[in-house]
Coordinates of C-alpha atoms and ligand atoms in Angstrom, one line a residue:
M1 CA 169.9 -33.3 264.0
K2 CA 167.2 -30.6 264.4
S3 CA 164.5 -30.7 261.7
D4 CA 164.1 -27.7 259.4
V5 CA 160.4 -26.7 259.7
L6 CA 160.4 -24.4 256.7
S7 CA 161.3 -27.3 254.4
M8 CA 158.2 -29.2 255.5
F9 CA 154.6 -29.5 254.2
P10 CA 151.7 -28.9 256.6
E11 CA 151.1 -32.7 256.6
E12 CA 154.7 -33.4 257.7
L13 CA 154.5 -30.6 260.4
G14 CA 151.2 -32.3 261.5
E15 CA 153.0 -35.6 262.0
L16 CA 155.7 -33.8 264.0
C17 CA 153.0 -32.2 266.2
V18 CA 151.4 -35.6 266.7
S19 CA 154.7 -37.2 267.7
L20 CA 155.0 -34.5 270.3
G21 CA 151.5 -35.2 271.7
Q22 CA 149.8 -32.3 270.0
P23 CA 146.8 -32.3 267.6
K24 CA 147.6 -32.7 263.9
Y25 CA 146.0 -29.3 262.9
R26 CA 148.8 -27.5 264.7
G27 CA 150.9 -28.4 261.6
K28 CA 148.8 -26.1 259.5
Q29 CA 149.1 -23.4 262.1
I30 CA 152.9 -23.6 262.0
F31 CA 153.0 -23.7 258.2
E32 CA 150.8 -20.6 258.0
G33 CA 152.8 -18.8 260.7
L34 CA 156.0 -19.4 258.8
Y35 CA 154.7 -17.8 255.7
K36 CA 153.4 -14.8 257.7
G37 CA 157.0 -14.2 258.6
N38 CA 157.5 -15.8 262.0
R39 CA 161.2 -16.6 262.3
D40 CA 161.2 -17.6 266.0
F41 CA 159.0 -20.1 267.8
S42 CA 158.2 -17.4 270.4
E43 CA 156.2 -15.6 267.7
F44 CA 153.8 -18.5 267.4
T45 CA 151.5 -17.2 270.1
S46 CA 148.6 -19.5 269.2
L47 CA 150.7 -22.5 270.3
P48 CA 151.0 -23.5 273.9
K49 CA 154.2 -22.3 275.5
V50 CA 155.5 -25.7 276.5
F51 CA 154.9 -27.0 273.0
R52 CA 156.8 -24.0 271.6
D53 CA 159.8 -24.8 273.9
K54 CA 159.7 -28.4 272.8
L55 CA 159.6 -27.4 269.1
S56 CA 162.7 -25.2 269.5
E57 CA 164.5 -28.0 271.2
L58 CA 163.9 -30.4 268.4
S59 CA 163.6 -28.2 265.3
F60 CA 164.7 -24.9 263.9
I61 CA 163.5 -22.1 261.6
P62 CA 166.2 -21.3 259.1
T63 CA 167.0 -17.7 258.3
A64 CA 168.4 -15.7 255.4
D65 CA 169.7 -12.3 256.5
I66 CA 170.3 -9.6 253.9
K67 CA 174.0 -9.0 253.9
R68 CA 174.1 -6.7 250.9
K69 CA 171.4 -5.1 248.8
L70 CA 172.1 -3.4 245.5
V71 CA 169.5 -1.4 243.7
S72 CA 170.0 -0.7 240.0
A73 CA 169.8 3.0 239.2
I74 CA 168.9 2.1 235.6
D75 CA 165.9 -0.2 236.0
G76 CA 165.2 -0.8 239.8
T77 CA 166.4 -4.4 239.7
V78 CA 167.4 -5.4 243.2
K79 CA 170.2 -7.8 244.0
Y80 CA 170.5 -9.5 247.4
L81 CA 173.3 -11.3 249.1
Y82 CA 171.9 -13.3 251.9
T83 CA 173.8 -14.9 254.8
L84 CA 172.4 -18.4 255.7
H85 CA 172.3 -20.0 259.2
D86 CA 175.8 -21.5 258.7
G87 CA 177.4 -18.2 257.5
E88 CA 177.4 -19.3 253.8
T89 CA 176.1 -16.7 251.3
V90 CA 173.8 -16.9 248.3
E91 CA 172.6 -14.3 245.8
S92 CA 169.2 -13.6 244.3
V93 CA 167.8 -11.0 242.0
F94 CA 164.4 -9.3 242.0
M95 CA 163.3 -7.9 238.6
R96 CA 160.3 -6.0 237.6
Y97 CA 158.8 -7.0 234.2
H98 CA 155.5 -6.0 232.7
H99 CA 154.2 -9.5 233.3
G100 CA 155.0 -9.3 237.0
N101 CA 157.8 -9.4 239.5
T102 CA 160.3 -12.1 238.8
M103 CA 162.8 -13.5 241.3
C104 CA 165.9 -15.3 240.2
I105 CA 167.1 -17.6 242.9
S106 CA 170.1 -19.8 243.7
T107 CA 169.9 -23.5 244.3
Q108 CA 173.4 -24.2 245.6
V109 CA 176.2 -22.3 247.3
G110 CA 178.7 -22.3 244.4
C111 CA 178.5 -24.9 241.6
R112 CA 180.5 -27.9 240.4
M113 CA 179.6 -27.8 236.7
G114 CA 182.6 -25.6 235.8
C115 CA 181.2 -23.6 232.9
A116 CA 184.1 -21.4 231.8
F117 CA 182.1 -18.1 231.5
C118 CA 180.3 -18.4 234.8
A119 CA 181.2 -16.7 238.1
S120 CA 179.3 -19.1 240.3
T121 CA 181.5 -22.0 239.7
K122 CA 184.9 -20.3 240.2
A123 CA 185.5 -21.9 243.6
G124 CA 183.4 -25.1 243.0
L125 CA 180.5 -26.4 245.0
V126 CA 180.3 -25.5 248.7
R127 CA 176.9 -27.1 249.5
S128 CA 173.4 -27.6 248.1
L129 CA 170.5 -25.5 249.5
N130 CA 167.6 -26.9 251.4
P131 CA 164.1 -26.2 250.1
S132 CA 163.7 -23.6 252.9
E133 CA 166.7 -21.7 251.8
M134 CA 165.3 -21.4 248.3
L135 CA 161.9 -20.2 249.7
L136 CA 163.7 -17.7 252.0
Q137 CA 165.3 -15.9 249.1
I138 CA 161.8 -15.0 247.9
L139 CA 160.1 -14.5 251.3
E140 CA 162.8 -12.1 252.6
A141 CA 162.8 -10.1 249.3
E142 CA 159.0 -9.8 249.5
R143 CA 159.2 -8.7 253.1
D144 CA 162.0 -6.2 252.4
L145 CA 160.3 -4.6 249.3
G146 CA 156.6 -5.0 250.4
E147 CA 155.9 -6.5 247.0
R148 CA 154.8 -9.9 245.8
V149 CA 156.8 -12.2 243.5
S150 CA 154.7 -13.9 240.8
N151 CA 157.4 -15.6 238.7
I152 CA 160.5 -17.5 239.6
V153 CA 163.6 -18.5 237.6
L154 CA 166.0 -21.0 239.0
M155 CA 168.9 -19.3 237.3
G156 CA 171.0 -18.1 240.2
M157 CA 174.0 -19.9 241.6
G158 CA 174.1 -23.6 241.3
E159 CA 172.8 -26.4 239.1
P160 CA 169.2 -27.1 240.1
L161 CA 169.3 -30.7 238.8
D162 CA 172.4 -31.4 240.8
N163 CA 170.3 -30.7 243.9
Y164 CA 167.4 -32.7 242.5
D165 CA 165.3 -33.8 245.6
N166 CA 165.5 -30.4 247.4
V167 CA 164.6 -28.5 244.2
I168 CA 161.6 -30.8 243.6
K169 CA 160.4 -30.3 247.2
F170 CA 160.9 -26.5 246.8
L171 CA 158.8 -26.5 243.7
R172 CA 155.9 -28.3 245.4
L173 CA 156.2 -26.1 248.5
V174 CA 156.3 -22.8 246.6
N175 CA 153.3 -23.9 244.7
H176 CA 151.4 -24.9 247.9
E177 CA 148.1 -22.9 248.2
G178 CA 148.7 -22.3 251.9
G179 CA 152.2 -20.9 251.2
L180 CA 153.4 -18.7 248.4
N181 CA 151.0 -20.3 246.0
I182 CA 153.1 -19.5 242.9
G183 CA 151.9 -21.3 239.8
L184 CA 154.3 -23.9 238.4
R185 CA 153.8 -22.5 234.9
H186 CA 155.3 -19.3 236.2
I187 CA 158.5 -21.0 237.2
S188 CA 161.5 -21.7 234.9
L189 CA 164.2 -24.2 235.8
S190 CA 167.5 -23.8 234.0
T191 CA 170.0 -26.6 233.6
C192 CA 173.3 -27.0 231.8
G193 CA 171.8 -30.3 230.7
L194 CA 171.9 -33.3 233.1
V195 CA 170.2 -35.7 230.7
D196 CA 169.3 -38.4 233.3
K197 CA 167.7 -35.8 235.6
I198 CA 165.8 -34.2 232.7
D199 CA 164.1 -37.6 232.1
K200 CA 163.4 -37.9 235.8
L201 CA 161.9 -34.4 235.9
A202 CA 159.6 -35.2 233.0
L203 CA 157.9 -37.8 235.2
E204 CA 157.2 -35.5 238.2
G205 CA 154.0 -34.0 236.8
L206 CA 155.4 -30.5 237.5
P207 CA 154.5 -28.1 234.5
V208 CA 157.5 -25.9 235.0
T209 CA 159.3 -24.4 231.9
L210 CA 162.5 -26.2 231.3
S211 CA 165.4 -24.0 230.2
I212 CA 168.5 -25.5 228.7
S213 CA 171.8 -23.7 228.7
L214 CA 173.0 -24.7 225.3
H215 CA 175.5 -22.0 224.4
A216 CA 176.9 -23.8 221.4
P217 CA 175.8 -25.1 218.0
N218 CA 178.0 -28.2 218.2
D219 CA 179.8 -30.5 220.7
E220 CA 183.2 -29.2 219.8
I221 CA 182.4 -25.6 220.8
R222 CA 180.3 -26.7 223.7
K223 CA 183.2 -28.7 225.2
Q224 CA 185.3 -25.5 225.1
T225 CA 183.1 -23.8 227.6
M226 CA 180.9 -26.4 229.3
P227 CA 182.5 -29.5 230.9
I228 CA 179.1 -31.2 231.0
A229 CA 179.4 -31.6 227.2
N230 CA 182.0 -34.3 227.7
K231 CA 179.4 -36.4 229.5
W232 CA 176.5 -35.9 227.2
S233 CA 176.5 -34.9 223.5
I234 CA 174.1 -32.3 222.2
K235 CA 172.3 -35.1 220.3
E236 CA 171.7 -36.9 223.6
L237 CA 170.6 -33.7 225.3
L238 CA 168.2 -32.8 222.5
S239 CA 166.7 -36.3 222.6
A240 CA 166.0 -35.8 226.3
C241 CA 164.4 -32.5 225.4
K242 CA 162.1 -34.1 222.9
R243 CA 161.1 -36.8 225.4
Y244 CA 160.4 -34.0 227.9
I245 CA 158.2 -32.1 225.4
D246 CA 156.4 -35.4 224.6
K247 CA 155.7 -36.2 228.2
T248 CA 154.8 -32.7 229.5
G249 CA 153.5 -30.9 226.4
R250 CA 155.6 -28.0 227.5
R251 CA 157.8 -25.9 225.2
I252 CA 161.5 -25.8 225.9
S253 CA 163.6 -22.7 226.2
F254 CA 167.2 -22.7 225.1
E255 CA 169.7 -20.2 226.5
Y256 CA 172.4 -19.1 224.2
A257 CA 175.1 -16.7 225.5
L258 CA 176.8 -15.0 222.6
I259 CA 180.5 -14.9 223.1
S260 CA 182.6 -12.9 220.7
G261 CA 184.7 -15.1 218.5
V262 CA 183.5 -18.3 220.1
N263 CA 179.9 -19.1 219.1
D264 CA 178.5 -15.9 217.4
T265 CA 179.0 -16.2 213.7
K266 CA 176.4 -16.4 211.0
D267 CA 177.5 -20.0 210.3
H268 CA 177.0 -20.8 213.9
A269 CA 173.4 -19.4 213.7
H270 CA 172.7 -21.6 210.6
E271 CA 174.1 -24.6 212.5
L272 CA 171.9 -23.9 215.5
G273 CA 168.9 -23.3 213.3
K274 CA 169.3 -26.7 211.7
L275 CA 169.8 -28.3 215.0
L276 CA 166.6 -27.0 216.5
T277 CA 164.4 -27.2 213.5
G278 CA 161.2 -29.2 214.4
M279 CA 161.6 -28.6 218.1
I280 CA 158.8 -26.9 220.0
C281 CA 161.1 -24.3 221.5
H282 CA 162.2 -20.8 222.2
V283 CA 165.7 -19.4 222.0
N284 CA 166.9 -16.8 224.4
I285 CA 170.0 -14.9 223.1
I286 CA 172.0 -13.4 226.0
P287 CA 175.0 -11.2 225.3
V288 CA 177.6 -12.8 227.5
N289 CA 178.3 -10.9 230.7
P290 CA 182.0 -10.5 230.9
I291 CA 183.3 -11.6 234.4
K292 CA 186.5 -10.8 236.1
E293 CA 189.6 -12.9 235.2
K294 CA 187.8 -14.5 232.2
N295 CA 188.5 -13.4 228.7
F296 CA 185.1 -13.8 227.2
Q297 CA 183.8 -10.7 225.5
E298 CA 180.3 -9.7 224.5
S299 CA 179.5 -10.0 220.8
E300 CA 179.3 -6.8 218.7
K301 CA 175.8 -5.4 218.3
N302 CA 175.7 -6.1 214.6
N303 CA 176.7 -9.8 215.2
I304 CA 173.9 -10.2 217.6
K305 CA 171.5 -8.8 215.0
V306 CA 172.8 -11.0 212.2
F307 CA 172.8 -14.1 214.5
T308 CA 169.2 -13.5 215.6
E309 CA 167.9 -12.8 212.1
T310 CA 169.6 -15.9 210.7
L311 CA 168.1 -18.0 213.4
E312 CA 164.6 -16.6 212.7
T313 CA 164.8 -17.8 209.1
Y314 CA 164.4 -21.3 210.6
K315 CA 161.0 -20.2 212.0
I316 CA 162.4 -20.4 215.5
N317 CA 161.1 -18.1 218.2
V318 CA 164.0 -15.9 219.2
T319 CA 164.3 -13.2 221.8
V320 CA 167.4 -11.2 222.8
R321 CA 167.3 -10.9 226.6
R322 CA 166.9 -7.4 227.9
K323 CA 169.8 -6.7 230.2
L324 CA 168.6 -5.7 233.7
G325 CA 170.8 -4.5 236.5
A326 CA 173.8 -4.0 234.4
D327 CA 175.2 -1.6 237.0
I328 CA 174.9 -3.9 239.9
N329 CA 176.7 -7.1 238.8
A330 CA 173.3 -8.8 238.4
S331 CA 174.7 -12.0 236.8
C332 CA 174.7 -15.0 239.1
G333 CA 177.7 -15.5 241.3
Q334 CA 179.3 -12.1 240.8
L335 CA 178.4 -10.5 244.0
R336 CA 179.3 -13.5 246.2
A337 CA 182.6 -13.8 244.4
E338 CA 183.3 -10.2 245.0
D339 CA 182.2 -10.4 248.7
K340 CA 184.4 -13.5 249.3
K341 CA 187.2 -12.1 247.2
L342 CA 187.2 -15.3 245.1
Ligands
LIG1 N1 173.2 -24.2 236.3 C1 172.0 -23.7 235.6 C2 171.4 -22.5 236.1 C3 172.3 -21.3 236.6 S1 173.0 -20.2 235.4 C4 172.3 -23.6 234.1 O1 173.5 -23.9 233.8 O2 171.4 -23.4 233.4 C5 171.7 -19.3 234.6 C6 172.1 -19.0 233.2 O3 173.1 -18.0 233.1 C7 172.7 -20.2 232.4 O4 172.1 -20.2 231.1 C8 174.1 -19.9 232.4 O5 174.8 -20.6 231.4 C9 174.1 -18.4 232.2 N2 175.3 -17.7 232.5 C10 176.3 -17.9 233.4 N3 177.3 -17.0 233.4 C11 177.0 -16.2 232.4 C12 177.6 -15.0 231.9 N4 178.8 -14.6 232.3 N5 177.0 -14.4 230.8 C13 175.8 -14.8 230.4 N6 175.2 -15.9 230.8 C14 175.7 -16.5 231.8

């Protein structure tokens, strides 16, 4: 199997060079060339021609070609559908916030977590992405727009902790000073709550913000929409969150999609408030994005207001997520599903 050079650190590329009879420093040259946008070995003009030929025999530079690009007329949010080297497609979203440009990227093609409200999981998991394929979503958007990305959210298609090793390598690569050099504190990793992997992540020494997709104030409601709730209870999930906070000193973010008639009453807000009391956390309220063929409806404006105010009485930091790209199906998985007619 050919090795994927964009998923490698300069040191690993250096070893590859040495194994091919070249000096180690060539690894750094390759690394830098990749981040300058070289997508074919012929573009590495500082490398000897015979070596370039050898490299293309033994390795490859993965690509992500823009298949579709939608620009929101409301707020300029850009949604990309990329075609990967094997023809699979993934989506990413570029958003402009006052604190900088944020890119929401996918970690898998499809997803096997099965959340009832989510478009990404409709046809299950196709495959996990390599670190390079996560990087490419950012690199190609930066190239296309001529703008830099300063923040990343792993909130596109897929469950990041179900693709653990590749996601960890991606985080270290994207943070590399010779590469994109994006600060780990500017990166949020969102999970539906794989408790064992949260504990593992806490030990990696990566100060990313952990975002938990909670979406329910109790196990009974959570089980109605999130199959993962059958594996781990909210109690077990929150204990893992506490251990994560203790180990990393980082505050946790909880995502809570308000679904009309499911989890959006004042009582639910009280239940959630009690549950999270004493946690160093932040709650992100998201009006659910209704997706095709699913019957979930967004909560009424007033319900959102009452829910938020009730939660705030528990001294919990709450924000209602501003909806970007509402006109371009900006929620994860929607564009790919439409393109594949899922
Ligand atoms: N698998 C990860 C990350 C991907 S989804 C996770 O579960 O966190 C990113 C966020 O969008 C999650 O909080 C997810 O629950 C939420 N989400 C998915 N579909 C949605 C929809 N239709 N409306 C609102 N939020 C949705």
